[in-house]
mmCIF file of C-alpha atoms in Angstrom:
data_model
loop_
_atom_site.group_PDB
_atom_site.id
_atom_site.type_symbol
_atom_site.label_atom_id
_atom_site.label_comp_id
_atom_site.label_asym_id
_atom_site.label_seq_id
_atom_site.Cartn_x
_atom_site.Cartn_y
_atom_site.Cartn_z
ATOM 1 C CA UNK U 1 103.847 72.188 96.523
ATOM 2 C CA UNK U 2 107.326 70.786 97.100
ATOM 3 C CA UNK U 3 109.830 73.051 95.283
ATOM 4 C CA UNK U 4 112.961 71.911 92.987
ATOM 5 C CA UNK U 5 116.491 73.889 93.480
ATOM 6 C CA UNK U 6 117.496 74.773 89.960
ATOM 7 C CA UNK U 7 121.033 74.534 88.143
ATOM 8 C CA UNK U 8 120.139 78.050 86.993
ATOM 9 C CA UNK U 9 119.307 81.594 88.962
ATOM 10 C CA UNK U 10 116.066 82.415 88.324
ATOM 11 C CA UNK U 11 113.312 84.796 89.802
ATOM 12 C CA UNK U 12 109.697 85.088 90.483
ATOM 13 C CA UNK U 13 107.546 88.345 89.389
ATOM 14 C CA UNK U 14 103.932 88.336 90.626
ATOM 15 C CA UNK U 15 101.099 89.428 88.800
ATOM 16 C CA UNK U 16 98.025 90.291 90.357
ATOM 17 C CA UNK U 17 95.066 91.212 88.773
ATOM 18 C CA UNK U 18 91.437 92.932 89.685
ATOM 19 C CA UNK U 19 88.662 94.530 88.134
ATOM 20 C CA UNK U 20 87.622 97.704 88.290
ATOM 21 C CA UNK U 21 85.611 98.564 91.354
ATOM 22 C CA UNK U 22 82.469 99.777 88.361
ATOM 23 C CA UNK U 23 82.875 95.867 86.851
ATOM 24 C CA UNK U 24 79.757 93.741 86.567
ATOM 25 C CA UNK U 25 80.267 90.147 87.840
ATOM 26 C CA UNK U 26 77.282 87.880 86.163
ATOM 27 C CA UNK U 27 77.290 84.286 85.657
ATOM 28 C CA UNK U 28 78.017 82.731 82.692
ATOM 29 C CA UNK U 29 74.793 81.259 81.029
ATOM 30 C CA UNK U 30 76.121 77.550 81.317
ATOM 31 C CA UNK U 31 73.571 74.200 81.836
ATOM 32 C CA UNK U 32 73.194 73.301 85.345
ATOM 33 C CA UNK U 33 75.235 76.106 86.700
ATOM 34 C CA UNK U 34 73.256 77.891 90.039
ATOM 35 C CA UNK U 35 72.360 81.215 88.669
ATOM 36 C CA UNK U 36 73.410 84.249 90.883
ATOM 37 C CA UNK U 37 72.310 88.465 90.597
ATOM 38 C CA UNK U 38 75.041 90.207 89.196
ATOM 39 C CA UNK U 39 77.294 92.643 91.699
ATOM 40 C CA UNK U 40 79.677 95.146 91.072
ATOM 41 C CA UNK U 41 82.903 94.469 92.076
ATOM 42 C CA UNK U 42 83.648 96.847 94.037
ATOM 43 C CA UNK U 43 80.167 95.939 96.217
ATOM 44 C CA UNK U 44 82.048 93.122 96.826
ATOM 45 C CA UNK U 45 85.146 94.689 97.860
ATOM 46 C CA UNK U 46 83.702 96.950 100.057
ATOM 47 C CA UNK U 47 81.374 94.484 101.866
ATOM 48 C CA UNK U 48 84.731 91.902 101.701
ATOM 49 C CA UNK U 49 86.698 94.437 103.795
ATOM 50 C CA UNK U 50 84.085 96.168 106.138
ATOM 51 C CA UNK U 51 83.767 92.451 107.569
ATOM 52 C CA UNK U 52 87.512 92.896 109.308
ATOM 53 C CA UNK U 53 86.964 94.305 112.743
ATOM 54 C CA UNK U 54 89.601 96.921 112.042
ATOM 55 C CA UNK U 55 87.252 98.456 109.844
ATOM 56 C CA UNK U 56 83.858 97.769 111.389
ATOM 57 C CA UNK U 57 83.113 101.778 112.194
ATOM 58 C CA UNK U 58 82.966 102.892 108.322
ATOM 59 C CA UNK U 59 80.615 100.074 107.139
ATOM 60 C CA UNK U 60 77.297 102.642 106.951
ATOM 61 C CA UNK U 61 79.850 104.939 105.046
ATOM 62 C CA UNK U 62 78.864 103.694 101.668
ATOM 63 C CA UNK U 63 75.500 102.115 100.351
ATOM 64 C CA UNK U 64 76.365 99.264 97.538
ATOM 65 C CA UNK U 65 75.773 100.473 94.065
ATOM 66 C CA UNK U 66 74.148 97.372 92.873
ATOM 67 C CA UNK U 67 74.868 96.105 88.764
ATOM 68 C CA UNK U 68 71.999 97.500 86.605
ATOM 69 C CA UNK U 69 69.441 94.657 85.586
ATOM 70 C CA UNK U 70 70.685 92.980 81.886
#
């Protein structure tokens, strides 16, 4: 995006935001929409940074938790 000097100081603050790692993900129950099993979060975290070579070695360290079935 092509950024604008302002006439006035101003500042940024960023906001990030996660679940926690115990959150279930589902999908939302809308017409049409590709159904998917829910995960926990941090399932996905975990598998999301064991795929970085750097941490390739501690991958068997931890077994996914899986959501319960609603």
């Amino acid at each position: 995006h092509r950024v604008i000097a302002p006439k006035q100081a101003r500042f940024s603050i960023p906001f990030f935001y996660e679940p926690r790692v115990d959150a279930e993900i589902a999908p939302l129950p809308l017409e049409g929409a590709e159904p998917f099993e829910p995960f926990l979060y941090g399932d996905y975290l975990w598998d999301t940074a064991t795929k970085f070579v750097e941490m390739s070695g501690v991958r068997h360290l931890r077994q996914p938790r899986r959501a319960k079935a609603s």
